[in-house]
Tab-separated table of C-alpha atoms in Angstrom:
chain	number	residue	atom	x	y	z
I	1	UNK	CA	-20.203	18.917	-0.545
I	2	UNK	CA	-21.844	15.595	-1.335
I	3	UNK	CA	-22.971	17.265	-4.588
I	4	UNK	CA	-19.320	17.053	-5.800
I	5	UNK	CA	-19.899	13.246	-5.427
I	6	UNK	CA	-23.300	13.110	-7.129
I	7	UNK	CA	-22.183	14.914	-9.689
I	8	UNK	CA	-19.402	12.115	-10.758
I	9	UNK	CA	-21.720	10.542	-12.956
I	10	UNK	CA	-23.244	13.506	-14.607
I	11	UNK	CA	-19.889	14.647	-15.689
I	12	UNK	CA	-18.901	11.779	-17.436
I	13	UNK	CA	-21.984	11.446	-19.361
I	14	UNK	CA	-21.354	14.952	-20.244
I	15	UNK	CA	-17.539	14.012	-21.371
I	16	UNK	CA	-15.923	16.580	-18.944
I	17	UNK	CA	-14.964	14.216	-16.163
I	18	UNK	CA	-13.550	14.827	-12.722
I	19	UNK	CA	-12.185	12.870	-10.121
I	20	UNK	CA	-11.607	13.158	-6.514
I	21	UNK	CA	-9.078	11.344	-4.233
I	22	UNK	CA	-10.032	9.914	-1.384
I	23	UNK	CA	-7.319	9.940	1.290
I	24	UNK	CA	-7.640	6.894	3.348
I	25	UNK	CA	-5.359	7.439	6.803
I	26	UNK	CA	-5.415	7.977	10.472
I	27	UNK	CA	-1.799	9.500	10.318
I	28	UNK	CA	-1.942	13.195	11.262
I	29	UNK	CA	1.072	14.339	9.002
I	30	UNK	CA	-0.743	12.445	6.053
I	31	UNK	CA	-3.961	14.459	7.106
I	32	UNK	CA	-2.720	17.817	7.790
I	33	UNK	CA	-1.025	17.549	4.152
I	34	UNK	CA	-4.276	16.614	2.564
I	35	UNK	CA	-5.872	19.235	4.449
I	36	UNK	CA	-2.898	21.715	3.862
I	37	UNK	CA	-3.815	21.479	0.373
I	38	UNK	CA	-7.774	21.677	0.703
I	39	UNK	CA	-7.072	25.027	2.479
I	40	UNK	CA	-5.230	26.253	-1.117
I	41	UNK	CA	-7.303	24.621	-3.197
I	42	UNK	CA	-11.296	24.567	-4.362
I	43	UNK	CA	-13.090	21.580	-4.255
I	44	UNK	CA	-13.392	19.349	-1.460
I	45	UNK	CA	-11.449	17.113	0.246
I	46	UNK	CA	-12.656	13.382	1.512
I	47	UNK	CA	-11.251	11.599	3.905
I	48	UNK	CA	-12.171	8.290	4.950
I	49	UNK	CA	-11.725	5.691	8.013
I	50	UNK	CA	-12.368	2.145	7.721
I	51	UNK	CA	-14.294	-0.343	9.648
I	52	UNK	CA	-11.433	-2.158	11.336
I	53	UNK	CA	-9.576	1.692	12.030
I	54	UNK	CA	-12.459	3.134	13.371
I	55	UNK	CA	-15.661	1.869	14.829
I	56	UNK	CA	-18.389	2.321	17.852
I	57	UNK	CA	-15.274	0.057	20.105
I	58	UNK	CA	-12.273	2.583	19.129
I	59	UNK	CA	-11.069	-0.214	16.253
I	60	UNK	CA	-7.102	-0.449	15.869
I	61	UNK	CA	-6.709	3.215	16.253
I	62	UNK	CA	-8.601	3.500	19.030
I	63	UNK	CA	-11.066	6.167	17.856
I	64	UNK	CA	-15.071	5.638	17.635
I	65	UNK	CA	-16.253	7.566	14.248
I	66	UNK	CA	-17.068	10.958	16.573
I	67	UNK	CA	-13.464	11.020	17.580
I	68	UNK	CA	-12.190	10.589	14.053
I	69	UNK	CA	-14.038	13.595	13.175
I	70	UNK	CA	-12.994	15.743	15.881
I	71	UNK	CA	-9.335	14.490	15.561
I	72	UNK	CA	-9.911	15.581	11.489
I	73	UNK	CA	-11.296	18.626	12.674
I	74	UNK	CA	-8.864	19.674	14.684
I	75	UNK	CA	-6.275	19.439	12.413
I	76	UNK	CA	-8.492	21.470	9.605
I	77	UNK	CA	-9.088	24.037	12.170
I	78	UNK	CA	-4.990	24.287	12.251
I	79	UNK	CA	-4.515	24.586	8.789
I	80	UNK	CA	-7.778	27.023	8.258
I	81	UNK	CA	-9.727	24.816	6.708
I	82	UNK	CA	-13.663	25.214	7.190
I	83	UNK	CA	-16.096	21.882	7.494
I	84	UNK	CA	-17.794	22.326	4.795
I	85	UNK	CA	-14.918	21.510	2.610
I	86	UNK	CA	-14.446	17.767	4.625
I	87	UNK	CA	-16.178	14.992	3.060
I	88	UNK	CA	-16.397	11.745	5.858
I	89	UNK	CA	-16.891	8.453	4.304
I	90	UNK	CA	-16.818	5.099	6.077
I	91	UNK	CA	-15.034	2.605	3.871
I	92	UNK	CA	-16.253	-1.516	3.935
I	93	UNK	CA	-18.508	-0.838	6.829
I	94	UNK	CA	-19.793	-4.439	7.757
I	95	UNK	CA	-19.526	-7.308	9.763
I	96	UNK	CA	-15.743	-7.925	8.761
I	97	UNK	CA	-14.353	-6.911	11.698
I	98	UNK	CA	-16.366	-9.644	13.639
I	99	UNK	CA	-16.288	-11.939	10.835
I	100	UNK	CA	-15.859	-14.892	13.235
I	101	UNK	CA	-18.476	-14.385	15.439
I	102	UNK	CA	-21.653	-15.508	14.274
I	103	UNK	CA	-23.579	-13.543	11.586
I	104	UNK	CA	-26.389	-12.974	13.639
I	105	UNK	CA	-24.062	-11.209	15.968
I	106	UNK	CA	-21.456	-10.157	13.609
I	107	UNK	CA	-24.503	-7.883	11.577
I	108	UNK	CA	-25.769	-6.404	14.825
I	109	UNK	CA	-22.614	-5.043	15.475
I	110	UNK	CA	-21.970	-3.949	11.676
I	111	UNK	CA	-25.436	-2.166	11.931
I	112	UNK	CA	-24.335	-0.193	14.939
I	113	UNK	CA	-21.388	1.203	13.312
I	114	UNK	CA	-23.290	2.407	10.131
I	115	UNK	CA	-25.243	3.962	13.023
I	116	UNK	CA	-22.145	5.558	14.795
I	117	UNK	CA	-20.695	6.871	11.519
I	118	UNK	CA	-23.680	8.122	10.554
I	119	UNK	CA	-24.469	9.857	13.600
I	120	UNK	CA	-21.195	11.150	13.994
I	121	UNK	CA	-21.015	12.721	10.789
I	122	UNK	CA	-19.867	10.679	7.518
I	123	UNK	CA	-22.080	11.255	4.779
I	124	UNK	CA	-20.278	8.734	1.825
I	125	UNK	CA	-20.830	5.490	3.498
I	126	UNK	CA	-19.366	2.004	2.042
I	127	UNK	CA	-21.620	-0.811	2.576
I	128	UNK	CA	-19.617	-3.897	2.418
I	129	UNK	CA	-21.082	-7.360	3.687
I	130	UNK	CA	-19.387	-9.567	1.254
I	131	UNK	CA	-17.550	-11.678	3.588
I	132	UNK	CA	-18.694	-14.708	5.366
I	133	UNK	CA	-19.293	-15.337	9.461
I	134	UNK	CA	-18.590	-18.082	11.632
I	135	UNK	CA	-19.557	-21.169	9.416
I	136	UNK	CA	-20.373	-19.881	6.718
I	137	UNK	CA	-18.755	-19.935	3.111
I	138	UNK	CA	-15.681	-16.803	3.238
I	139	UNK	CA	-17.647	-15.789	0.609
I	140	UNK	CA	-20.873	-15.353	0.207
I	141	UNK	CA	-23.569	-15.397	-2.728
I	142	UNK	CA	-24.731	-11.456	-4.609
I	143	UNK	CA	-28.183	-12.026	-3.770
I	144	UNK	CA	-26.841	-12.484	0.283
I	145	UNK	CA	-24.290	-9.510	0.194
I	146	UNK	CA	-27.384	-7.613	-1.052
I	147	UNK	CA	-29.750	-8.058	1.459
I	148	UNK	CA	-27.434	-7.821	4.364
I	149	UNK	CA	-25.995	-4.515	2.772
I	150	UNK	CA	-29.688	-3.806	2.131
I	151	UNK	CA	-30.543	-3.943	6.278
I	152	UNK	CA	-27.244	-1.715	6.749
I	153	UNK	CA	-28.683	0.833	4.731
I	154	UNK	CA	-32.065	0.671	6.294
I	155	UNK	CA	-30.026	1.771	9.553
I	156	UNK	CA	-28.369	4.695	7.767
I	157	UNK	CA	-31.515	5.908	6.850
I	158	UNK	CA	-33.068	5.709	9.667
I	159	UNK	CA	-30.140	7.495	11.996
I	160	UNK	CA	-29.854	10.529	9.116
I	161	UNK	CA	-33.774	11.150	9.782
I	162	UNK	CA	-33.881	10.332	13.337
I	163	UNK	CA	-30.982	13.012	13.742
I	164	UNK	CA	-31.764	15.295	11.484
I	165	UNK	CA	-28.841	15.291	9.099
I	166	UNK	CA	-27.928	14.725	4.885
I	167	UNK	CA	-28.776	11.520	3.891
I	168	UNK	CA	-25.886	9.670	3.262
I	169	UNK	CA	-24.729	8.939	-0.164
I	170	UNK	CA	-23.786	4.914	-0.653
I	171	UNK	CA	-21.374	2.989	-2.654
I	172	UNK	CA	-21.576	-0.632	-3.201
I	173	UNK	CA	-20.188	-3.721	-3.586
I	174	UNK	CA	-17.033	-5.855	-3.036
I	175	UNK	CA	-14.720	-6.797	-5.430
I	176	UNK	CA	-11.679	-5.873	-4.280
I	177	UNK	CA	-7.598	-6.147	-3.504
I	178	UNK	CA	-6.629	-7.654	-0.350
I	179	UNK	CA	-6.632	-4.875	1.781
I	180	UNK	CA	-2.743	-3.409	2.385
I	181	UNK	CA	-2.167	-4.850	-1.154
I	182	UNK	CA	-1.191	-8.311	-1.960
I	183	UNK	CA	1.077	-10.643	0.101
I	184	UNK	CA	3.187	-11.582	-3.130
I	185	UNK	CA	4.672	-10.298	-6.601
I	186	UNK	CA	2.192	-9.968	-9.099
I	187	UNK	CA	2.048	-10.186	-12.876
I	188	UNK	CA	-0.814	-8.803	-13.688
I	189	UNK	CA	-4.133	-8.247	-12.283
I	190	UNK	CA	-7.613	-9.457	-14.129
I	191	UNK	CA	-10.927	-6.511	-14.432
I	192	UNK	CA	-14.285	-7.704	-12.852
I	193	UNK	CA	-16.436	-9.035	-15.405
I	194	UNK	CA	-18.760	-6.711	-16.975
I	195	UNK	CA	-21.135	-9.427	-16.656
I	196	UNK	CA	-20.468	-10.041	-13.070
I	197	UNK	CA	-20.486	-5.967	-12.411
I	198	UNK	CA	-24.265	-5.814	-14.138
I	199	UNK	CA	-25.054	-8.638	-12.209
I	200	UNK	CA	-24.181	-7.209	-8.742
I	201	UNK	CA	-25.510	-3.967	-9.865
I	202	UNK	CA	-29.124	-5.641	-10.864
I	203	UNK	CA	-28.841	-7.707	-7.196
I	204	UNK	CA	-28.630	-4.931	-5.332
I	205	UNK	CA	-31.106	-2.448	-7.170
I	206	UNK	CA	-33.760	-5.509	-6.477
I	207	UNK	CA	-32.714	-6.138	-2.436
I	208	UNK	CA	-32.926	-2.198	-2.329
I	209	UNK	CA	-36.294	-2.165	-3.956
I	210	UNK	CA	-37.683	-5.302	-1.744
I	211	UNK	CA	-36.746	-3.796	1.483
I	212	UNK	CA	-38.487	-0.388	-0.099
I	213	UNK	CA	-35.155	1.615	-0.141
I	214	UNK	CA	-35.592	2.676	-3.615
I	215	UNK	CA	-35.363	6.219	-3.148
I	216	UNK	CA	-31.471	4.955	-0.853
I	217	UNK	CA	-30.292	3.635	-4.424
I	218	UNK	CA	-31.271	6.841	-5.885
I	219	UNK	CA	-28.253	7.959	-4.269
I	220	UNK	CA	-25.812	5.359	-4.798
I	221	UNK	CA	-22.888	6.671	-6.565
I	222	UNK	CA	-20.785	4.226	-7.393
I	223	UNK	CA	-20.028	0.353	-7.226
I	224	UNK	CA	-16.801	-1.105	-5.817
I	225	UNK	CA	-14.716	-2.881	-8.510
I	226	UNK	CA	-11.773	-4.222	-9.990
I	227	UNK	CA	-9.938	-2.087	-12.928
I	228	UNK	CA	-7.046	-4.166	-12.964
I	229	UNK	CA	-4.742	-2.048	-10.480
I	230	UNK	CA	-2.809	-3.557	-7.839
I	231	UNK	CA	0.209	-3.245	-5.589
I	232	UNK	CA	2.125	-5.866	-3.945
I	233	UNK	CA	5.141	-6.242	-1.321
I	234	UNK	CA	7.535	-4.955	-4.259
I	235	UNK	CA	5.562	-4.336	-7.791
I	236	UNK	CA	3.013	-2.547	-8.684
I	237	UNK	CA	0.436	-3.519	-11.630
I	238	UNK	CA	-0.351	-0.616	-13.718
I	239	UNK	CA	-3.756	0.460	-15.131
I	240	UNK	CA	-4.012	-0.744	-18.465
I	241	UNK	CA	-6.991	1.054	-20.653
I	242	UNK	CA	-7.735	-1.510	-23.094
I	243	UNK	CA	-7.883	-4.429	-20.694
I	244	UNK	CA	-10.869	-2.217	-18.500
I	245	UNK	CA	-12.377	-1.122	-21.598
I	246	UNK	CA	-15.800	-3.137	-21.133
I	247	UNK	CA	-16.238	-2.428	-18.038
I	248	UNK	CA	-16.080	0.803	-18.102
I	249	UNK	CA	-18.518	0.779	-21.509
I	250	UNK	CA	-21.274	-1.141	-18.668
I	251	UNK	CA	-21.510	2.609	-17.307
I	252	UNK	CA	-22.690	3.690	-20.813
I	253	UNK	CA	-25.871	1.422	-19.296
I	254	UNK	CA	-25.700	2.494	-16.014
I	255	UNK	CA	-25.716	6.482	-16.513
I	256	UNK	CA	-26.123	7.328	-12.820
I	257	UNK	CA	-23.038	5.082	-11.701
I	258	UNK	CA	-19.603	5.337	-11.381
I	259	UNK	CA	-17.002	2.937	-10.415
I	260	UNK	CA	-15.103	3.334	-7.578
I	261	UNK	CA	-11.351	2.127	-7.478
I	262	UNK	CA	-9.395	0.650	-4.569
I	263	UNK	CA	-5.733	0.371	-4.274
I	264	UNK	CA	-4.769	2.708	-6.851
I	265	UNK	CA	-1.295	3.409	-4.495
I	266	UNK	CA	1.597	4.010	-6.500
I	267	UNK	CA	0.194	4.465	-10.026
I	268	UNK	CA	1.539	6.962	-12.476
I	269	UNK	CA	-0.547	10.471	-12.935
I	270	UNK	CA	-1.070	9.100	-16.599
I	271	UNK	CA	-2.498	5.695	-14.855
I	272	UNK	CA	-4.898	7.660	-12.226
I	273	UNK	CA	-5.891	10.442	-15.061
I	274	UNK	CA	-6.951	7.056	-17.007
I	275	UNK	CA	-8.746	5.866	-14.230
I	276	UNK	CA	-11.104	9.183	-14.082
I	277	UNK	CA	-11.219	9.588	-17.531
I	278	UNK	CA	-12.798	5.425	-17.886
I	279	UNK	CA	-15.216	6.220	-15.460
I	280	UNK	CA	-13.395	5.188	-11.901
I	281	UNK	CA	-12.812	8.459	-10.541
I	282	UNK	CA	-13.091	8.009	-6.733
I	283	UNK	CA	-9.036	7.054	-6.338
I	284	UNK	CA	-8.409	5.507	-2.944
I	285	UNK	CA	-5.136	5.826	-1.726
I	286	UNK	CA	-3.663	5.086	1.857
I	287	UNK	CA	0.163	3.163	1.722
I	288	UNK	CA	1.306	5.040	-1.150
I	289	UNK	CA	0.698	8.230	1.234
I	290	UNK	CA	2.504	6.708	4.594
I	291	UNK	CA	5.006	5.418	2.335
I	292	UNK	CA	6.067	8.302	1.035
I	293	UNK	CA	6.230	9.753	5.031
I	294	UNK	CA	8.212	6.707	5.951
I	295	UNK	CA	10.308	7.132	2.908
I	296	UNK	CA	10.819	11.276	4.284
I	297	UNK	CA	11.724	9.928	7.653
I	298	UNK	CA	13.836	7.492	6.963
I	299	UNK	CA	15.477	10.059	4.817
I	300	UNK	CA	15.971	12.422	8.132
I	301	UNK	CA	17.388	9.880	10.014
I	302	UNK	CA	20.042	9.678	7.595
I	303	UNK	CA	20.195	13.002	7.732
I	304	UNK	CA	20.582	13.707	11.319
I	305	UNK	CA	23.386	10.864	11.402
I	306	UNK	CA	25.511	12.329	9.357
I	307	UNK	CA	24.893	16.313	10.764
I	308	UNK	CA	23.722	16.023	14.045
I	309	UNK	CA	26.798	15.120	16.471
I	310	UNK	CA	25.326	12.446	18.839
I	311	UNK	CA	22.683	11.634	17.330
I	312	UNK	CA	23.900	7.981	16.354
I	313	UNK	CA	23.573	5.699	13.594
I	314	UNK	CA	19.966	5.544	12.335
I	315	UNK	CA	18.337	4.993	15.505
I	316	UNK	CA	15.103	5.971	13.844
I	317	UNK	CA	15.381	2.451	11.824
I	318	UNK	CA	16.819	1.019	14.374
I	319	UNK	CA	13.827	1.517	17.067
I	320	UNK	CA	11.641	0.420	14.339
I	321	UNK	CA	13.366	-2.844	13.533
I	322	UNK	CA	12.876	-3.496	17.095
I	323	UNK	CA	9.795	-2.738	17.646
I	324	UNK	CA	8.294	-4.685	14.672
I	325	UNK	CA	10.194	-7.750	15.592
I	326	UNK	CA	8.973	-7.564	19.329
I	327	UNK	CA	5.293	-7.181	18.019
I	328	UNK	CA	5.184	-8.957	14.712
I	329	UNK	CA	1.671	-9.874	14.230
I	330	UNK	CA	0.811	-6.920	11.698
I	331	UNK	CA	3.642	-7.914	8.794
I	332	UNK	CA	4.413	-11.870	10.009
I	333	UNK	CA	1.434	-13.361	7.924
I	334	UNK	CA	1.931	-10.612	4.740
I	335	UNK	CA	5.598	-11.576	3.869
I	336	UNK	CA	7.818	-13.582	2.782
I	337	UNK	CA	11.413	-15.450	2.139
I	338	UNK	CA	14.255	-15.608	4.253
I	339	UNK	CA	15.239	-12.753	6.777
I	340	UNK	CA	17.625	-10.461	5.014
I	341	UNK	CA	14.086	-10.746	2.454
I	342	UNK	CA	11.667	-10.026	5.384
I	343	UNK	CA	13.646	-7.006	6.819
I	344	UNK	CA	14.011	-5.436	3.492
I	345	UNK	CA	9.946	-5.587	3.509
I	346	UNK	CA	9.482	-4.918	7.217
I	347	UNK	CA	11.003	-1.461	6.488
I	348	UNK	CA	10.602	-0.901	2.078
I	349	UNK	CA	7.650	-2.715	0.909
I	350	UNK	CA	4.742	-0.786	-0.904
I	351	UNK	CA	2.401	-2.856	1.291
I	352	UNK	CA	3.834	-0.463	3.950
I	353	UNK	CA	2.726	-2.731	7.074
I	354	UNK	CA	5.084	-0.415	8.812
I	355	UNK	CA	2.385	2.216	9.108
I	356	UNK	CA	0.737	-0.036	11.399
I	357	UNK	CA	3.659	1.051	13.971
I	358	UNK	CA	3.897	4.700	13.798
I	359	UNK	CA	2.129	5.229	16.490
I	360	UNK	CA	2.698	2.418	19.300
I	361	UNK	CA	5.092	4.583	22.115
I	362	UNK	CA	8.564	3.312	20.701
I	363	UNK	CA	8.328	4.422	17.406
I	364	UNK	CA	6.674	7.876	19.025
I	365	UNK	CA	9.537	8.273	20.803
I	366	UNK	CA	12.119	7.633	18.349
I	367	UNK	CA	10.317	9.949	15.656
I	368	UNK	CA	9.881	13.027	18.718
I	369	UNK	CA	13.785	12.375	18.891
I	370	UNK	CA	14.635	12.549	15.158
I	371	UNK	CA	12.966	15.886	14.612
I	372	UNK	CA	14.405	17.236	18.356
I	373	UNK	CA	17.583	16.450	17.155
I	374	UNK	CA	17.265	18.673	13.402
I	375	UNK	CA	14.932	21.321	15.561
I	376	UNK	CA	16.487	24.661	14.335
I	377	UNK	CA	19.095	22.770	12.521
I	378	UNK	CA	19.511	24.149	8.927
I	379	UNK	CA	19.918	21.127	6.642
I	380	UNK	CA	22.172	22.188	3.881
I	381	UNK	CA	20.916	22.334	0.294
I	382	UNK	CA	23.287	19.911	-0.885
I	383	UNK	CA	22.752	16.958	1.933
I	384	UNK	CA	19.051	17.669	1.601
I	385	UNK	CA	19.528	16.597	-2.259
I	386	UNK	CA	21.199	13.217	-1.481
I	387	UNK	CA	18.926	12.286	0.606
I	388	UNK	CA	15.679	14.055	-0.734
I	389	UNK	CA	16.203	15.202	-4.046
I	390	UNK	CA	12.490	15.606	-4.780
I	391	UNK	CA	12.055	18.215	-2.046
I	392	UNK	CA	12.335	22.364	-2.999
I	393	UNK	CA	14.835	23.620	-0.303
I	394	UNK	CA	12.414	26.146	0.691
I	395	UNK	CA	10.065	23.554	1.861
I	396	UNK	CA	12.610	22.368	4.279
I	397	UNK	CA	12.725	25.122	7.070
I	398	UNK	CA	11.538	22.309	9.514
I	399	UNK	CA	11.572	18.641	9.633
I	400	UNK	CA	7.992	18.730	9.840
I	401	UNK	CA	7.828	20.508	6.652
I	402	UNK	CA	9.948	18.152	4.862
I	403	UNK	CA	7.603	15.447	5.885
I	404	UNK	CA	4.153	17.113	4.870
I	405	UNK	CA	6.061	18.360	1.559
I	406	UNK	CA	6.831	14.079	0.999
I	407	UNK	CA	2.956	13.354	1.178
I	408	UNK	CA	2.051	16.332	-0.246
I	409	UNK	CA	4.335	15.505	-3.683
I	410	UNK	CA	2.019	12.204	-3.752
I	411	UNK	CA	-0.827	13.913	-3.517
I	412	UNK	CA	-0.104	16.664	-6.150
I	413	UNK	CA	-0.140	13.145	-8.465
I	414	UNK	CA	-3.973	12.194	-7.389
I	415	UNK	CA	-5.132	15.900	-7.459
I	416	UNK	CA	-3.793	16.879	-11.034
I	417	UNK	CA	-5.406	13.517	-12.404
I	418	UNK	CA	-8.473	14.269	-10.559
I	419	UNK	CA	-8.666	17.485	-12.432
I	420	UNK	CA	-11.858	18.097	-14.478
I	421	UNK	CA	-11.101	17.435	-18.189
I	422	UNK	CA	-13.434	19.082	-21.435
């Protein structure tokens, strides 16, 4: 399946370009829906973890890379989907997640989780080692990102021969959005450089060749940059062609490259198609999928108030409000203004910090309630349409259903602007 990656580049030199979304989540309804529609559909589907999700210590989810894929796995084996239709990448694998250790330390501990993920299974691997360690600059000259991601990749090449599996295909470089999306309205957002993209690309090609992994770059696909999309706590900044013209024209130079593009949550189909059309046709998306499950919940717990006898008023929202004010740490630092502000972004903002929370015990408990309390209960057509007037009635035999239909209605977006074009 890492031929559908490879081939990125060859189909936009050939002007029939594809795209493919990359669905980056640990949430199982976001999964089984993006699995769900792998089972219906042809091509592959990728899914990818992050270094501070998922690493050789269990990261915030508490899974090493192995149990990732056997937690992915699982789920595809539910919904009938076979293995080789899973692609596993690793996204900004580096020393960011021990950023303030020292980088002597920090890198060791980067270079055994290339080696986990690698091991365990991903074959699209991220090497990211832009960021600066314990005193040193937060960040750090190309010529230093490239030989650190350089000795990362030496490590993935050596675990894929040493176990016997695919060599991993690599994308590169670093530019961009603050992970989550920004911590403040945005106007607009500006496109890397072309000369700064050629630059990076050159670096790295000559770190690759000095630490004789020529034949590694041979299969990088794509380089990490900025397009000019963005999403903050409430606006989004749309793709705009023009202003990512020149950019994409340095592919015209680099005919084995695409461009990889991060954040591209809540664009329009137009937007993404745009994207995949100018040569960034990997589409990363993660909030804009647990957004639109938060949004679906939210929705039931409106629901179940009003039909359920019992139930109460919103406890769903209510449990959460709780819980994120007990344990603030993952939204306290990302917003902003006074409170009746910060609880409007606590539960509605497109940087979705919420997802964070799904699954500490409280909010498990409160979301095992909500759909125990509409369990065999038929939703009527009409209160389904207040509430959720994008889902098909049919879809909504269980709450569970209603839920995979929200993320699935997102992903429909990404998948019919991945579509090959002629």
């Amino acid at each position: 399946m890492s031929r559908f990656l490879t081939g990125l580049a060859d189909a936009r030199r050939a002007r029939r370009p594809y795209g493919i979304v990359s669905v980056c989540s640990a949430h199982p309804i976001v999964l089984r829906a993006a699995l769900r529609r792998a089972a219906k559909g042809k091509g592959p589907v990728l899914i990818e973890a992050t270094c501070n999700q998922v690493n050789q210590f269990g990261g915030y989810t508490g899974m090493t890379p192995a149990d990732f894929i056997a937690f992915v796995e699982a789920i595809a084996r539910e919904e009938g989907v076979t293995r080789d239709k899973i692609i596993f990448g690793g996204d900004h694998l580096g020393p960011n997640p021990w950023r303030k250790e020292p980088a002597a330390v920090a890198l060791e501990k980067a270079a055994g989780m290339v080696e986990a993920y690698v091991t365990a299974g991903f074959t699209k691997i991220h090497l990211d080692a832009s960021m600066g360690c314990a005193s040193e600059p937060v960040a750090l000259d190309d010529r230093t990102v490239a030989a650190r991601a350089a000795a990362l990749c030496a490590v993935g090449e050596q675990t894929a021969r040493r176990e016997n599996l695919p060599m991993p295909v690599y994308v590169l470089g670093t530019e961009v959005p603050i992970p989550g999306g920004a911590d403040h309205a945005l106007d607009g957002v500006e496109p890397t450089a072309p000369g700064a993209a050629r630059e990076t690309i050159a670096v790295h090609r000559d770190a690759f060749a000095k630490a004789g992994l020529s034949d590694a770059f041979k299969r990088v696909i794509a380089f990490v940059v900025q397009p000019g999309v963005e999403f903050g706590s409430d606006n989004v900044v749309a793709y705009d062609p023009p202003r990512a013209a020149a950019l994409s024209a340095l592919l015209d130079r680099e005919p084995a490259l695409v461009f990889e593009a991060h954040s591209t949550d809540y664009q329009t189909q137009e937007a993404l198609a745009a994207l995949v059309a100018d040569g960034f046709p990997i589409l990363k998306v993660g909030p804009g999928l647990t957004f639109a499950y938060r949004e679906a919940l939210y929705a039931l717990d409106l629901i179940a108030s009003d039909i359920v006898p019992g139930y109460g008023d919103r406890p769903l929202l209510r449990a959460m409000e709780a819980l994120m004010l007990a344990a603030p740490g993952n939204w306290s630092g990302y917003y902003h203004g006074d409170e009746t502000a910060l609880r409007i972004q606590r539960h509605f903002s497109y940087s979705d910090r919420i997802r964070y929370y799904w699954t500490r015990p409280e909010a498990e408990r409160a979301v095992l309630a909500l759909l125990a309390a509409l369990d065999g209960v038929r939703i009527p057509e009409t209160v389904l349409h207040q509430y959720l007037p994008m889902i098909v009635p049919t879809a909504a035999d269980r709450p569970e259903d209603i839920l995979i239909a929200a993320v699935d209605q997102v992903l429909a977006i990404y998948n019919s602007a991945a579509a090959e074009r002629s």
